[in-house]
């Protein structure tokens, strides 16, 4: 007979993931490959550590599926749940024997409750494994979006600095002609210097955008590589789905709710088997346990209802922001030919035209970042296990 083992609980941390839309990617920084080196000696990245690393050929991008597969394979949380399932199944074997050998009513009752609890624990661990896999994919998509937003920002950052440099020359000439004060010039110069310094600072800090992704996959935290998020489609939610999603988030489709429902079931089962003659607990105490489990279950459902309502509002605001950005971009694109014609006629300067083009590119970047942010919100809205 196998020895009884203690089943340890594992906490899942719910991560609030935010897409950083104003960051930049250090495209000029030397890459540190997955093997920890700063250069690649072959056509593929060297495998290091334990487990299988995705084979990345020189210039090949990491995909979400590759990152998720690696992260799941390396997940200590999933491994812990799998170990706990094995332990609980061993305990069930023991409990079957103990229950058959028990003669006293109290023993029979205790083993029956323990057996039901172990069965519930196994189901919970299995559910938690699936939730962890879903969470890993969500996190990977979020980290990929952060990196891509950063890359897009840097792609046009030099254009921004070029425009600011030319503006600085204009301010300098205006100062020489007495058209602006020294204070006005100094203020602009400070802003310009900050913009230049910010680029260097952002380039040097880009590793922070890779750190959580590398940690998720158990990679060298210094590893930098291209990422491919794939196609993310923007699709507004139906405004008539709120009640449906509240019902979803407060049902057993939400694993946290399912676990609490099992707790209520076990408490009810314990009360049904309770006998004042053979139990160390009074009926009042057992009834109180059921009340506590039921209250926690109902309170948690109310909490999730509030969470979904808040999330719904965030999605609506996100869509309004997206539509506003698209409207601004359409307006600029519709008047693009007008600005270009004005430049041809000498009515505006090249700097003004370049500023106009930069504004268009900046809006395009903001729209793409808004699409990613909206997508992540909708993923949570549709899947209560990501809340």
PDB file of N, CA and C in Angstrom, residues 185-239:
ATOM      1  N   UNK A 185      13.316  79.718 -26.746  1.00  0.00           N
ATOM      2  CA  UNK A 185      14.283  78.860 -27.434  1.00  0.00           C
ATOM      3  C   UNK A 185      14.827  77.792 -26.488  1.00  0.00           C
ATOM      4  N   UNK A 186      15.190  78.215 -25.276  1.00  0.00           N
ATOM      5  CA  UNK A 186      15.745  77.278 -24.297  1.00  0.00           C
ATOM      6  C   UNK A 186      14.737  76.182 -23.960  1.00  0.00           C
ATOM      7  N   UNK A 187      13.480  76.550 -23.897  1.00  0.00           N
ATOM      8  CA  UNK A 187      12.434  75.573 -23.594  1.00  0.00           C
ATOM      9  C   UNK A 187      12.351  74.518 -24.694  1.00  0.00           C
ATOM     10  N   UNK A 188      12.404  74.958 -25.939  1.00  0.00           N
ATOM     11  CA  UNK A 188      12.353  74.016 -27.047  1.00  0.00           C
ATOM     12  C   UNK A 188      13.605  73.161 -27.085  1.00  0.00           C
ATOM     13  N   UNK A 189      14.767  73.773 -26.787  1.00  0.00           N
ATOM     14  CA  UNK A 189      16.020  73.035 -26.783  1.00  0.00           C
ATOM     15  C   UNK A 189      15.993  71.927 -25.728  1.00  0.00           C
ATOM     16  N   UNK A 190      15.427  72.235 -24.570  1.00  0.00           N
ATOM     17  CA  UNK A 190      15.303  71.217 -23.521  1.00  0.00           C
ATOM     18  C   UNK A 190      14.444  70.044 -23.992  1.00  0.00           C
ATOM     19  N   UNK A 191      13.345  70.378 -24.661  1.00  0.00           N
ATOM     20  CA  UNK A 191      12.459  69.331 -25.177  1.00  0.00           C
ATOM     21  C   UNK A 191      13.160  68.481 -26.220  1.00  0.00           C
ATOM     22  N   UNK A 192      13.950  69.135 -27.065  1.00  0.00           N
ATOM     23  CA  UNK A 192      14.690  68.426 -28.106  1.00  0.00           C
ATOM     24  C   UNK A 192      15.714  67.472 -27.490  1.00  0.00           C
ATOM     25  N   UNK A 193      16.469  67.975 -26.531  1.00  0.00           N
ATOM     26  CA  UNK A 193      17.487  67.142 -25.877  1.00  0.00           C
ATOM     27  C   UNK A 193      16.844  65.942 -25.171  1.00  0.00           C
ATOM     28  N   UNK A 194      15.670  66.170 -24.592  1.00  0.00           N
ATOM     29  CA  UNK A 194      14.954  65.075 -23.938  1.00  0.00           C
ATOM     30  C   UNK A 194      14.559  64.003 -24.946  1.00  0.00           C
ATOM     31  N   UNK A 195      14.119  64.451 -26.138  1.00  0.00           N
ATOM     32  CA  UNK A 195      13.725  63.508 -27.185  1.00  0.00           C
ATOM     33  C   UNK A 195      14.913  62.669 -27.637  1.00  0.00           C
ATOM     34  N   UNK A 196      16.070  63.302 -27.781  1.00  0.00           N
ATOM     35  CA  UNK A 196      17.275  62.579 -28.195  1.00  0.00           C
ATOM     36  C   UNK A 196      17.685  61.570 -27.123  1.00  0.00           C
ATOM     37  N   UNK A 197      17.694  62.020 -25.876  1.00  0.00           N
ATOM     38  CA  UNK A 197      18.077  61.143 -24.759  1.00  0.00           C
ATOM     39  C   UNK A 197      17.086  59.997 -24.601  1.00  0.00           C
ATOM     40  N   UNK A 198      15.821  60.285 -24.828  1.00  0.00           N
ATOM     41  CA  UNK A 198      14.788  59.263 -24.666  1.00  0.00           C
ATOM     42  C   UNK A 198      14.993  58.111 -25.637  1.00  0.00           C
ATOM     43  N   UNK A 199      15.434  58.420 -26.847  1.00  0.00           N
ATOM     44  CA  UNK A 199      15.653  57.349 -27.812  1.00  0.00           C
ATOM     45  C   UNK A 199      16.744  56.401 -27.314  1.00  0.00           C
ATOM     46  N   UNK A 200      17.844  56.984 -26.842  1.00  0.00           N
ATOM     47  CA  UNK A 200      18.938  56.157 -26.333  1.00  0.00           C
ATOM     48  C   UNK A 200      18.487  55.332 -25.134  1.00  0.00           C
ATOM     49  N   UNK A 201      17.741  55.972 -24.253  1.00  0.00           N
ATOM     50  CA  UNK A 201      17.254  55.283 -23.059  1.00  0.00           C
ATOM     51  C   UNK A 201      16.321  54.134 -23.427  1.00  0.00           C
ATOM     52  N   UNK A 202      15.443  54.373 -24.398  1.00  0.00           N
ATOM     53  CA  UNK A 202      14.502  53.343 -24.818  1.00  0.00           C
ATOM     54  C   UNK A 202      15.215  52.189 -25.510  1.00  0.00           C
ATOM     55  N   UNK A 203      16.241  52.513 -26.289  1.00  0.00           N
ATOM     56  CA  UNK A 203      17.011  51.459 -26.944  1.00  0.00           C
ATOM     57  C   UNK A 203      17.711  50.581 -25.914  1.00  0.00           C
ATOM     58  N   UNK A 204      18.265  51.222 -24.886  1.00  0.00           N
ATOM     59  CA  UNK A 204      19.006  50.476 -23.867  1.00  0.00           C
ATOM     60  C   UNK A 204      18.092  49.651 -22.963  1.00  0.00           C
ATOM     61  N   UNK A 205      16.822  50.038 -22.879  1.00  0.00           N
ATOM     62  CA  UNK A 205      15.907  49.337 -21.975  1.00  0.00           C
ATOM     63  C   UNK A 205      14.997  48.340 -22.692  1.00  0.00           C
ATOM     64  N   UNK A 206      15.243  48.107 -23.976  1.00  0.00           N
ATOM     65  CA  UNK A 206      14.360  47.239 -24.739  1.00  0.00           C
ATOM     66  C   UNK A 206      14.324  45.809 -24.194  1.00  0.00           C
ATOM     67  N   UNK A 207      15.393  45.384 -23.552  1.00  0.00           N
ATOM     68  CA  UNK A 207      15.432  44.011 -23.016  1.00  0.00           C
ATOM     69  C   UNK A 207      14.279  43.736 -22.056  1.00  0.00           C
ATOM     70  N   UNK A 208      13.789  44.810 -21.423  1.00  0.00           N
ATOM     71  CA  UNK A 208      12.700  44.618 -20.462  1.00  0.00           C
ATOM     72  C   UNK A 208      11.443  44.091 -21.133  1.00  0.00           C
ATOM     73  N   UNK A 209      11.306  44.334 -22.443  1.00  0.00           N
ATOM     74  CA  UNK A 209      10.129  43.833 -23.156  1.00  0.00           C
ATOM     75  C   UNK A 209      10.274  42.355 -23.495  1.00  0.00           C
ATOM     76  N   UNK A 210      11.520  41.885 -23.552  1.00  0.00           N
ATOM     77  CA  UNK A 210      11.754  40.471 -23.813  1.00  0.00           C
ATOM     78  C   UNK A 210      11.817  39.647 -22.525  1.00  0.00           C
ATOM     79  N   UNK A 211      12.163  40.305 -21.415  1.00  0.00           N
ATOM     80  CA  UNK A 211      12.378  39.579 -20.162  1.00  0.00           C
ATOM     81  C   UNK A 211      11.201  38.694 -19.757  1.00  0.00           C
ATOM     82  N   UNK A 212       9.958  39.222 -19.701  1.00  0.00           N
ATOM     83  CA  UNK A 212       8.844  38.354 -19.287  1.00  0.00           C
ATOM     84  C   UNK A 212       8.575  37.224 -20.269  1.00  0.00           C
ATOM     85  N   UNK A 213       8.782  37.485 -21.567  1.00  0.00           N
ATOM     86  CA  UNK A 213       8.585  36.426 -22.558  1.00  0.00           C
ATOM     87  C   UNK A 213       9.636  35.343 -22.395  1.00  0.00           C
ATOM     88  N   UNK A 214      10.899  35.749 -22.219  1.00  0.00           N
ATOM     89  CA  UNK A 214      11.961  34.767 -22.011  1.00  0.00           C
ATOM     90  C   UNK A 214      11.758  33.991 -20.710  1.00  0.00           C
ATOM     91  N   UNK A 215      11.297  34.694 -19.685  1.00  0.00           N
ATOM     92  CA  UNK A 215      11.023  34.036 -18.410  1.00  0.00           C
ATOM     93  C   UNK A 215       9.905  33.011 -18.564  1.00  0.00           C
ATOM     94  N   UNK A 216       8.880  33.375 -19.326  1.00  0.00           N
ATOM     95  CA  UNK A 216       7.758  32.458 -19.567  1.00  0.00           C
ATOM     96  C   UNK A 216       8.237  31.167 -20.223  1.00  0.00           C
ATOM     97  N   UNK A 217       9.230  31.296 -21.118  1.00  0.00           N
ATOM     98  CA  UNK A 217       9.730  30.137 -21.857  1.00  0.00           C
ATOM     99  C   UNK A 217      10.955  29.499 -21.202  1.00  0.00           C
ATOM    100  N   UNK A 218      11.397  30.048 -20.065  1.00  0.00           N
ATOM    101  CA  UNK A 218      12.623  29.582 -19.403  1.00  0.00           C
ATOM    102  C   UNK A 218      13.832  29.734 -20.317  1.00  0.00           C
ATOM    103  N   UNK A 219      13.886  30.860 -21.021  1.00  0.00           N
ATOM    104  CA  UNK A 219      15.026  31.182 -21.874  1.00  0.00           C
ATOM    105  C   UNK A 219      16.024  32.040 -21.111  1.00  0.00           C
ATOM    106  N   UNK A 220      17.182  32.207 -21.708  1.00  0.00           N
ATOM    107  CA  UNK A 220      18.117  33.222 -21.260  1.00  0.00           C
ATOM    108  C   UNK A 220      17.390  34.566 -21.306  1.00  0.00           C
ATOM    109  N   UNK A 221      17.335  35.281 -20.181  1.00  0.00           N
ATOM    110  CA  UNK A 221      16.547  36.514 -20.129  1.00  0.00           C
ATOM    111  C   UNK A 221      17.097  37.583 -21.053  1.00  0.00           C
ATOM    112  N   UNK A 222      18.352  37.446 -21.484  1.00  0.00           N
ATOM    113  CA  UNK A 222      18.951  38.450 -22.367  1.00  0.00           C
ATOM    114  C   UNK A 222      18.691  38.172 -23.840  1.00  0.00           C
ATOM    115  N   UNK A 223      18.020  37.063 -24.143  1.00  0.00           N
ATOM    116  CA  UNK A 223      17.796  36.696 -25.539  1.00  0.00           C
ATOM    117  C   UNK A 223      16.906  37.712 -26.252  1.00  0.00           C
ATOM    118  N   UNK A 224      17.307  38.095 -27.461  1.00  0.00           N
ATOM    119  CA  UNK A 224      16.540  39.015 -28.307  1.00  0.00           C
ATOM    120  C   UNK A 224      16.422  38.388 -29.685  1.00  0.00           C
ATOM    121  N   UNK A 225      15.230  38.403 -30.251  1.00  0.00           N
ATOM    122  CA  UNK A 225      14.975  37.759 -31.525  1.00  0.00           C
ATOM    123  C   UNK A 225      13.730  38.388 -32.135  1.00  0.00           C
ATOM    124  N   UNK A 226      13.503  38.125 -33.406  1.00  0.00           N
ATOM    125  CA  UNK A 226      12.304  38.642 -34.059  1.00  0.00           C
ATOM    126  C   UNK A 226      11.096  37.826 -33.619  1.00  0.00           C
ATOM    127  N   UNK A 227       9.946  38.468 -33.561  1.00  0.00           N
ATOM    128  CA  UNK A 227       8.713  37.773 -33.195  1.00  0.00           C
ATOM    129  C   UNK A 227       7.659  37.986 -34.277  1.00  0.00           C
ATOM    130  N   UNK A 228       6.824  36.994 -34.446  1.00  0.00           N
ATOM    131  CA  UNK A 228       5.746  37.047 -35.439  1.00  0.00           C
ATOM    132  C   UNK A 228       4.432  36.739 -34.734  1.00  0.00           C
ATOM    133  N   UNK A 229       3.616  37.766 -34.572  1.00  0.00           N
ATOM    134  CA  UNK A 229       2.337  37.613 -33.888  1.00  0.00           C
ATOM    135  C   UNK A 229       1.258  37.039 -34.787  1.00  0.00           C
ATOM    136  N   UNK A 230       1.477  37.095 -36.097  1.00  0.00           N
ATOM    137  CA  UNK A 230       0.438  36.632 -37.015  1.00  0.00           C
ATOM    138  C   UNK A 230      -0.610  37.714 -37.228  1.00  0.00           C
ATOM    139  N   UNK A 231      -1.670  37.374 -37.902  1.00  0.00           N
ATOM    140  CA  UNK A 231      -2.726  38.340 -38.212  1.00  0.00           C
ATOM    141  C   UNK A 231      -3.698  38.465 -37.046  1.00  0.00           C
ATOM    142  N   UNK A 232      -3.854  39.666 -36.571  1.00  0.00           N
ATOM    143  CA  UNK A 232      -4.833  39.970 -35.529  1.00  0.00           C
ATOM    144  C   UNK A 232      -5.925  40.835 -36.140  1.00  0.00           C
ATOM    145  N   UNK A 233      -7.105  40.299 -36.234  1.00  0.00           N
ATOM    146  CA  UNK A 233      -8.214  41.027 -36.857  1.00  0.00           C
ATOM    147  C   UNK A 233      -8.953  41.878 -35.823  1.00  0.00           C
ATOM    148  N   UNK A 234      -9.328  43.071 -36.240  1.00  0.00           N
ATOM    149  CA  UNK A 234     -10.126  43.936 -35.371  1.00  0.00           C
ATOM    150  C   UNK A 234     -11.600  43.667 -35.629  1.00  0.00           C
ATOM    151  N   UNK A 235     -12.308  43.232 -34.596  1.00  0.00           N
ATOM    152  CA  UNK A 235     -13.734  42.946 -34.719  1.00  0.00           C
ATOM    153  C   UNK A 235     -14.467  43.465 -33.485  1.00  0.00           C
ATOM    154  N   UNK A 236     -15.241  44.525 -33.642  1.00  0.00           N
ATOM    155  CA  UNK A 236     -15.982  45.082 -32.493  1.00  0.00           C
ATOM    156  C   UNK A 236     -16.939  44.046 -31.913  1.00  0.00           C
ATOM    157  N   UNK A 237     -17.156  44.126 -30.617  1.00  0.00           N
ATOM    158  CA  UNK A 237     -18.078  43.203 -29.963  1.00  0.00           C
ATOM    159  C   UNK A 237     -19.515  43.664 -30.185  1.00  0.00           C
ATOM    160  N   UNK A 238     -20.436  42.736 -30.051  1.00  0.00           N
ATOM    161  CA  UNK A 238     -21.851  43.089 -30.102  1.00  0.00           C
ATOM    162  C   UNK A 238     -22.248  43.731 -28.775  1.00  0.00           C
ATOM    163  N   UNK A 239     -22.949  44.838 -28.838  1.00  0.00           N
ATOM    164  CA  UNK A 239     -23.357  45.538 -27.620  1.00  0.00           C
ATOM    165  C   UNK A 239     -24.442  44.781 -26.853  1.00  0.00           C
TER     166      UNK A 239
END
